[in-house]
Amino acid sequence: MQTLHNRAPLLSVVVAVYNGEKFLDPFFTCLASQNIDSMEIIIVNDGSSDNSMQIVEKWREKLPQMQVIEQENQGVSVARNTGLAVATGQYLSFPDIDDEFKPGMYQRLLDMALAGNLDVATCNGNYVWENNKKPSRPIFPEDKLQSTDVLPGPVWLKKALDSRKFLHVTWLNVYRHDFIRQHGFRFEPGLRHQDIPWTTEVLLAAERVQYTSERFYDYYIHSASVSHMPDNDDTLIRSARHYMKILQMLEAINQRYPDKVKNIPACHWQIAKEGLGIIHTFDNMKDDAKKGSIIREFFEKGIWKLIWKNAKSPRLRWRLGRRYFRLKRYLP
């Protein structure tokens, strides 16, 4: 069990809560089972309208190191930033309330972080489907990504992206607070999948990172998740706009770290890959007028040029070129 060596807690767990009554009891059970005395829990209530806060208050008695911050609904990024601004721990974590994590997860990551003076300590997890619709499987296949010694962040990012199985997420990691503070990292307000630019830049900036392939975290794929709800044309348009913003952010990150990115071709590959995902979104739209409007926006914002510039391989350019002729018939 971790004991308190100084006034600052060893770990700050920053938790965004929005209408999570279905998930909060299992989530707090996971937190309590971490058995870390030197841990503060910062709950940011992002304008919940269900019974989430009653459940939080019930757990507050069992977890006295918890503080609760109330704000109007502004999304997970702003909620995380709110919690980050008041966190006092030496290390930070950002779990999602609809997932579960194993006893010992944070102690293992903190032990790694302290022993290796890490900026980021990271582990593996499992995909778990609601009602066991599919068998559980590791997030990072162990034949693709094995446990590492301490590595420079860009070396780990290259290894992770080159596996083609890397998932950009914050919740498998703990971060050294001084490192996050020194670089002024924040989550992008109002952006879905903000973990993509966050993880990319954090790892490019990090000097010491270590990964263990031990699986401590269960990522639940369920019908209530925003990421897995059925799409219509309007939600597809919103998704395309979020990813266009992500591509612009990734390009800006690449330009901020040119010396590091030149050794990581996959930093360009991920822009082209996510760009192909946007084009696939267009393919799934049914209303021709809406499809034409978002495709014109895609070209006017320079996203096509950005994707083409970052598609370095002949295969990627061939895949994009085939789609260009389908898209250009929507242009004036």
Short mmCIF file of C-alpha atoms in Angstrom, two decimals:
data_model
loop_
_atom_site.label_atom_id
_atom_site.label_comp_id
_atom_site.label_asym_id
_atom_site.label_seq_id
_atom_site.Cartn_x
_atom_site.Cartn_y
_atom_site.Cartn_z
CA MET A 1 0.00 0.00 0.00
CA GLN A 2 1.30 3.47 -0.93
CA THR A 3 1.92 5.77 2.02
CA LEU A 4 1.98 9.55 1.95
CA HIS A 5 5.54 10.85 1.85
CA ASN A 6 4.73 14.54 1.43
CA ARG A 7 1.75 16.83 1.27
CA ALA A 8 1.06 16.29 -2.41
CA PRO A 9 -0.82 13.06 -3.12
CA LEU A 10 1.01 10.59 -5.30
CA LEU A 11 -1.88 10.31 -7.77
CA SER A 12 -4.71 12.58 -8.92
CA VAL A 13 -7.53 10.70 -10.64
CA VAL A 14 -9.47 13.17 -12.81
CA VAL A 15 -12.94 11.92 -13.69
CA ALA A 16 -15.50 13.55 -16.00
CA VAL A 17 -19.07 12.55 -15.09
CA TYR A 18 -22.05 13.14 -17.33
CA ASN A 19 -25.25 11.11 -16.77
CA GLY A 20 -23.30 8.08 -15.65
CA GLU A 21 -25.63 6.60 -13.04
CA LYS A 22 -25.51 3.18 -14.73
CA PHE A 23 -21.73 2.96 -14.45
CA LEU A 24 -20.70 4.82 -11.30
CA ASP A 25 -21.04 2.05 -8.69
CA PRO A 26 -18.75 -0.38 -10.61
CA PHE A 27 -16.39 2.50 -11.40
CA PHE A 28 -16.01 3.57 -7.75
CA THR A 29 -15.61 -0.07 -6.73
CA CYS A 30 -12.62 -0.20 -9.12
CA LEU A 31 -11.18 3.00 -7.64
CA ALA A 32 -11.59 1.78 -4.06
CA SER A 33 -9.91 -1.52 -4.93
CA GLN A 34 -6.75 0.32 -6.05
CA ASN A 35 -5.90 0.52 -2.34
CA ILE A 36 -3.71 3.62 -2.70
CA ASP A 37 -3.85 5.93 0.32
CA SER A 38 -2.01 8.77 -1.39
CA MET A 39 -4.66 9.39 -4.05
CA GLU A 40 -7.00 12.29 -4.63
CA ILE A 41 -10.13 11.78 -6.71
CA ILE A 42 -11.45 14.81 -8.60
CA ILE A 43 -14.99 14.34 -9.88
CA VAL A 44 -16.11 16.94 -12.41
CA ASN A 45 -19.87 16.83 -12.80
CA ASP A 46 -20.41 18.03 -16.36
CA GLY A 47 -24.04 19.07 -15.94
CA SER A 48 -25.55 15.64 -15.23
CA SER A 49 -29.34 15.51 -15.19
CA ASP A 50 -29.75 11.95 -13.83
CA ASN A 51 -28.94 10.48 -10.40
CA SER A 52 -25.17 10.53 -10.90
CA MET A 53 -24.53 13.01 -8.09
CA GLN A 54 -26.52 11.01 -5.54
CA ILE A 55 -24.28 8.03 -6.29
CA VAL A 56 -21.18 10.22 -6.05
CA GLU A 57 -22.31 11.54 -2.66
CA LYS A 58 -22.87 7.98 -1.41
CA TRP A 59 -19.30 7.06 -2.38
CA ARG A 60 -17.87 10.26 -0.93
CA GLU A 61 -18.26 8.76 2.55
CA LYS A 62 -16.17 5.72 1.54
CA LEU A 63 -13.62 7.75 -0.42
CA PRO A 64 -12.91 10.83 1.73
CA GLN A 65 -10.08 11.89 -0.61
CA MET A 66 -12.74 12.82 -3.20
CA GLN A 67 -13.64 16.35 -4.24
CA VAL A 68 -16.54 17.26 -6.53
CA ILE A 69 -16.60 20.19 -8.95
CA GLU A 70 -19.84 21.25 -10.63
CA GLN A 71 -19.99 22.84 -14.08
CA GLU A 72 -22.51 23.29 -16.87
CA ASN A 73 -22.36 20.66 -19.58
CA GLN A 74 -19.34 21.47 -21.76
CA GLY A 75 -18.06 18.04 -22.76
CA VAL A 76 -15.38 15.66 -21.55
CA SER A 77 -12.40 17.81 -22.68
CA VAL A 78 -13.46 20.85 -20.67
CA ALA A 79 -14.33 18.62 -17.70
CA ARG A 80 -10.87 17.05 -17.79
CA ASN A 81 -9.27 20.50 -18.06
CA THR A 82 -11.31 21.67 -15.06
CA GLY A 83 -10.05 18.74 -13.02
CA LEU A 84 -6.49 19.14 -14.28
CA ALA A 85 -6.45 22.78 -13.17
CA VAL A 86 -7.04 21.84 -9.51
CA ALA A 87 -5.12 18.53 -9.37
CA THR A 88 -2.24 18.46 -6.87
CA GLY A 89 -0.90 14.91 -7.38
CA GLN A 90 2.59 14.02 -8.56
CA TYR A 91 0.97 11.86 -11.24
CA LEU A 92 -2.31 12.14 -13.15
CA SER A 93 -4.79 9.67 -14.61
CA PHE A 94 -7.97 10.14 -16.65
CA PRO A 95 -10.16 6.99 -16.50
CA ASP A 96 -13.56 6.80 -18.22
CA ILE A 97 -16.49 5.99 -15.93
CA ASP A 98 -18.03 3.37 -18.23
CA ASP A 99 -14.93 1.15 -18.12
CA GLU A 100 -13.46 -1.05 -15.41
CA PHE A 101 -9.87 -1.45 -14.27
CA LYS A 102 -8.22 -4.17 -12.23
CA PRO A 103 -6.93 -3.94 -8.65
CA GLY A 104 -3.26 -3.02 -8.73
CA MET A 105 -3.38 -1.07 -12.01
CA TYR A 106 -2.39 2.29 -10.62
CA GLN A 107 0.09 0.86 -8.13
CA ARG A 108 1.85 -0.99 -10.96
CA LEU A 109 1.98 2.12 -13.16
CA LEU A 110 3.13 4.31 -10.27
CA ASP A 111 5.85 1.80 -9.36
CA MET A 112 7.06 1.91 -12.98
CA ALA A 113 6.88 5.71 -13.06
CA LEU A 114 8.80 6.18 -9.81
CA ALA A 115 11.45 3.56 -10.57
CA GLY A 116 12.07 4.89 -14.09
CA ASN A 117 11.46 8.61 -13.44
CA LEU A 118 8.90 8.39 -16.24
CA ASP A 119 6.89 11.11 -17.92
CA VAL A 120 4.34 8.49 -19.01
CA ALA A 121 3.73 4.94 -17.75
CA THR A 122 1.33 2.87 -19.84
CA CYS A 123 -0.22 -0.60 -19.86
CA ASN A 124 -2.42 -2.85 -21.97
CA GLY A 125 -6.12 -3.58 -21.61
CA ASN A 126 -8.98 -5.57 -23.10
CA TYR A 127 -11.82 -4.83 -25.47
CA VAL A 128 -14.95 -6.17 -23.77
CA TRP A 129 -18.27 -6.29 -25.63
CA GLU A 130 -21.66 -5.74 -24.02
CA ASN A 131 -23.45 -9.04 -23.30
CA ASN A 132 -20.36 -10.87 -24.60
CA LYS A 133 -21.39 -10.22 -28.20
CA LYS A 134 -17.79 -10.95 -29.15
CA PRO A 135 -14.97 -12.62 -27.23
CA SER A 136 -12.78 -10.27 -25.22
CA ARG A 137 -9.40 -9.51 -26.78
CA PRO A 138 -6.34 -7.42 -25.91
CA ILE A 139 -6.32 -3.81 -27.07
CA PHE A 140 -2.69 -4.16 -28.16
CA PRO A 141 -1.96 -7.67 -29.49
CA GLU A 142 1.04 -8.97 -27.58
CA ASP A 143 2.75 -10.18 -30.76
CA LYS A 144 2.65 -6.56 -32.02
CA LEU A 145 3.53 -4.64 -28.86
CA GLN A 146 5.51 -6.24 -26.05
CA SER A 147 6.62 -4.78 -22.71
CA THR A 148 9.47 -2.30 -23.05
CA ASP A 149 12.31 -0.87 -21.02
CA VAL A 150 12.34 2.91 -20.50
CA LEU A 151 12.22 4.58 -23.94
CA PRO A 152 12.19 8.15 -25.27
CA GLY A 153 8.57 9.08 -26.01
CA PRO A 154 9.09 9.40 -29.79
CA VAL A 155 10.67 5.92 -29.91
CA TRP A 156 7.62 4.43 -28.18
CA LEU A 157 5.27 6.42 -30.44
CA LYS A 158 7.04 5.08 -33.54
CA LYS A 159 6.91 1.51 -32.22
CA ALA A 160 3.23 1.91 -31.28
CA LEU A 161 2.12 3.50 -34.57
CA ASP A 162 4.18 1.08 -36.65
CA SER A 163 2.25 -1.80 -35.04
CA ARG A 164 -0.88 -0.43 -36.81
CA LYS A 165 -2.76 -1.56 -33.67
CA PHE A 166 -2.17 1.50 -31.49
CA LEU A 167 -5.20 3.09 -29.84
CA HIS A 168 -4.83 6.76 -28.88
CA VAL A 169 -6.28 6.85 -25.38
CA THR A 170 -5.50 8.61 -22.12
CA TRP A 171 -6.98 6.01 -19.79
CA LEU A 172 -4.22 3.37 -20.06
CA ASN A 173 -1.65 5.85 -18.77
CA VAL A 174 -0.42 7.79 -15.79
CA TYR A 175 1.38 11.08 -16.47
CA ARG A 176 3.95 12.96 -14.44
CA HIS A 177 2.14 16.14 -13.43
CA ASP A 178 5.20 18.40 -13.70
CA PHE A 179 5.72 17.18 -17.28
CA ILE A 180 2.11 18.00 -18.24
CA ARG A 181 2.37 21.35 -16.47
CA GLN A 182 5.74 22.23 -18.02
CA HIS A 183 4.34 21.78 -21.55
CA GLY A 184 0.95 23.33 -20.78
CA PHE A 185 -0.93 20.36 -22.24
CA ARG A 186 -4.72 20.63 -22.26
CA PHE A 187 -7.56 18.75 -23.92
CA GLU A 188 -9.19 20.41 -26.93
CA PRO A 189 -12.65 21.71 -25.92
CA GLY A 190 -15.63 20.38 -27.85
CA LEU A 191 -13.61 17.83 -29.81
CA ARG A 192 -14.59 14.18 -29.97
CA HIS A 193 -11.63 11.78 -30.05
CA GLN A 194 -9.41 14.51 -28.58
CA ASP A 195 -7.20 11.69 -27.29
CA ILE A 196 -5.66 11.39 -30.79
CA PRO A 197 -3.84 14.77 -30.83
CA TRP A 198 -3.29 14.65 -27.04
CA THR A 199 -1.51 11.28 -27.12
CA THR A 200 0.52 12.15 -30.22
CA GLU A 201 1.91 15.38 -28.77
CA VAL A 202 2.44 14.02 -25.26
CA LEU A 203 4.54 11.14 -26.61
CA LEU A 204 6.52 13.39 -28.97
CA ALA A 205 7.39 15.61 -26.00
CA ALA A 206 8.01 12.87 -23.43
CA GLU A 207 11.61 11.96 -22.60
CA ARG A 208 10.95 8.77 -20.61
CA VAL A 209 8.10 6.34 -21.30
CA GLN A 210 7.61 2.68 -20.40
CA TYR A 211 4.96 0.16 -21.46
CA THR A 212 3.86 -3.06 -19.81
CA SER A 213 1.77 -5.54 -21.77
CA GLU A 214 -0.05 -6.53 -18.56
CA ARG A 215 -3.78 -6.03 -19.12
CA PHE A 216 -5.30 -3.95 -16.36
CA TYR A 217 -8.15 -2.08 -18.07
CA ASP A 218 -11.42 -3.29 -19.63
CA TYR A 219 -12.71 -0.97 -22.34
CA TYR A 220 -16.43 -1.64 -22.69
CA ILE A 221 -18.07 -1.39 -26.10
CA HIS A 222 -21.75 -0.87 -25.37
CA SER A 223 -24.88 0.63 -26.90
CA ALA A 224 -24.90 3.65 -24.54
CA SER A 225 -21.45 4.78 -25.70
CA VAL A 226 -21.48 7.86 -27.93
CA SER A 227 -18.70 6.26 -29.98
CA HIS A 228 -20.81 3.22 -30.87
CA MET A 229 -24.30 4.62 -31.48
CA PRO A 230 -25.91 4.23 -34.94
CA ASP A 231 -25.12 7.10 -37.31
CA ASN A 232 -27.32 9.24 -39.55
CA ASP A 233 -26.24 11.90 -42.04
CA ASP A 234 -26.15 14.65 -39.43
CA THR A 235 -24.00 12.67 -36.98
CA LEU A 236 -21.72 11.63 -39.87
CA ILE A 237 -21.26 15.30 -40.80
CA ARG A 238 -20.40 16.15 -37.19
CA SER A 239 -17.93 13.26 -37.08
CA ALA A 240 -16.30 14.40 -40.34
CA ARG A 241 -15.86 17.93 -38.91
CA HIS A 242 -14.30 16.58 -35.71
CA TYR A 243 -11.82 14.52 -37.71
CA MET A 244 -11.01 17.44 -40.03
CA LYS A 245 -10.08 19.43 -36.92
CA ILE A 246 -8.01 16.49 -35.65
CA LEU A 247 -6.07 16.34 -38.93
CA GLN A 248 -5.31 20.06 -38.72
CA MET A 249 -4.13 19.58 -35.13
CA LEU A 250 -1.94 16.60 -36.06
CA GLU A 251 -0.37 18.61 -38.89
CA ALA A 252 0.35 21.49 -36.48
CA ILE A 253 1.89 19.01 -34.00
CA ASN A 254 4.11 17.57 -36.75
CA GLN A 255 5.31 21.08 -37.54
CA ARG A 256 6.06 21.78 -33.85
CA TYR A 257 8.28 18.69 -33.54
CA PRO A 258 10.01 18.45 -36.96
CA ASP A 259 13.23 16.86 -35.70
CA LYS A 260 11.33 14.07 -33.98
CA VAL A 261 8.67 13.53 -36.65
CA LYS A 262 11.27 13.10 -39.42
CA ASN A 263 12.17 9.74 -37.83
CA ILE A 264 8.52 8.65 -37.48
CA PRO A 265 6.91 8.20 -40.92
CA ALA A 266 3.76 6.97 -39.16
CA CYS A 267 3.10 10.53 -37.92
CA HIS A 268 2.30 11.31 -41.57
CA TRP A 269 0.61 7.93 -42.11
CA GLN A 270 -1.91 8.54 -39.32
CA ILE A 271 -3.06 11.78 -40.98
CA ALA A 272 -3.61 9.95 -44.28
CA LYS A 273 -5.30 7.02 -42.51
CA GLU A 274 -7.73 9.24 -40.56
CA GLY A 275 -8.32 11.18 -43.81
CA LEU A 276 -9.40 7.98 -45.54
CA GLY A 277 -11.76 7.49 -42.61
CA ILE A 278 -13.37 10.88 -43.33
CA ILE A 279 -13.86 9.92 -46.97
CA HIS A 280 -15.42 6.63 -45.85
CA THR A 281 -17.83 8.73 -43.75
CA PHE A 282 -18.93 10.52 -46.94
CA ASP A 283 -19.56 7.16 -48.61
CA ASN A 284 -22.04 6.26 -45.85
CA MET A 285 -24.17 9.39 -46.28
CA LYS A 286 -27.53 9.03 -48.01
CA ASP A 287 -28.64 12.62 -48.69
CA ASP A 288 -26.78 13.87 -51.79
CA ALA A 289 -27.24 17.56 -50.88
CA LYS A 290 -25.75 17.09 -47.41
CA LYS A 291 -22.98 14.93 -48.81
CA GLY A 292 -22.12 17.55 -51.42
CA SER A 293 -22.05 20.31 -48.82
CA ILE A 294 -19.62 18.52 -46.47
CA ILE A 295 -17.39 17.39 -49.37
CA ARG A 296 -17.11 20.99 -50.58
CA GLU A 297 -16.21 22.05 -47.03
CA PHE A 298 -13.60 19.26 -46.97
CA PHE A 299 -11.87 20.72 -50.05
CA GLU A 300 -12.35 24.40 -49.11
CA LYS A 301 -10.66 23.83 -45.73
CA GLY A 302 -7.68 22.30 -47.51
CA ILE A 303 -8.18 18.89 -45.89
CA TRP A 304 -7.77 16.99 -49.16
CA LYS A 305 -4.40 18.71 -49.79
CA LEU A 306 -3.34 17.96 -46.22
CA ILE A 307 -4.17 14.26 -46.58
CA TRP A 308 -2.48 13.97 -50.00
CA LYS A 309 0.66 15.70 -48.67
CA ASN A 310 0.91 13.21 -45.79
CA ALA A 311 0.21 10.12 -47.90
CA LYS A 312 3.84 9.19 -48.50
CA SER A 313 3.43 5.62 -49.78
CA PRO A 314 2.34 4.67 -53.32
CA ARG A 315 -0.38 2.43 -51.82
CA LEU A 316 -1.93 5.26 -49.81
CA ARG A 317 -1.80 7.61 -52.80
CA TRP A 318 -3.43 4.95 -54.97
CA ARG A 319 -6.23 4.50 -52.42
CA LEU A 320 -6.77 8.24 -52.21
CA GLY A 321 -6.56 8.75 -55.97
CA ARG A 322 -9.34 6.24 -56.58
CA ARG A 323 -11.60 8.16 -54.22
CA TYR A 324 -10.76 11.59 -55.61
CA PHE A 325 -12.72 10.99 -58.79
CA ARG A 326 -15.80 10.02 -56.78
CA LEU A 327 -15.51 13.15 -54.67
CA LYS A 328 -14.81 15.73 -57.37
CA ARG A 329 -18.22 15.31 -59.01
CA TYR A 330 -19.63 17.12 -55.95
CA LEU A 331 -17.37 20.13 -56.52
CA PRO A 332 -18.51 23.27 -58.40
#
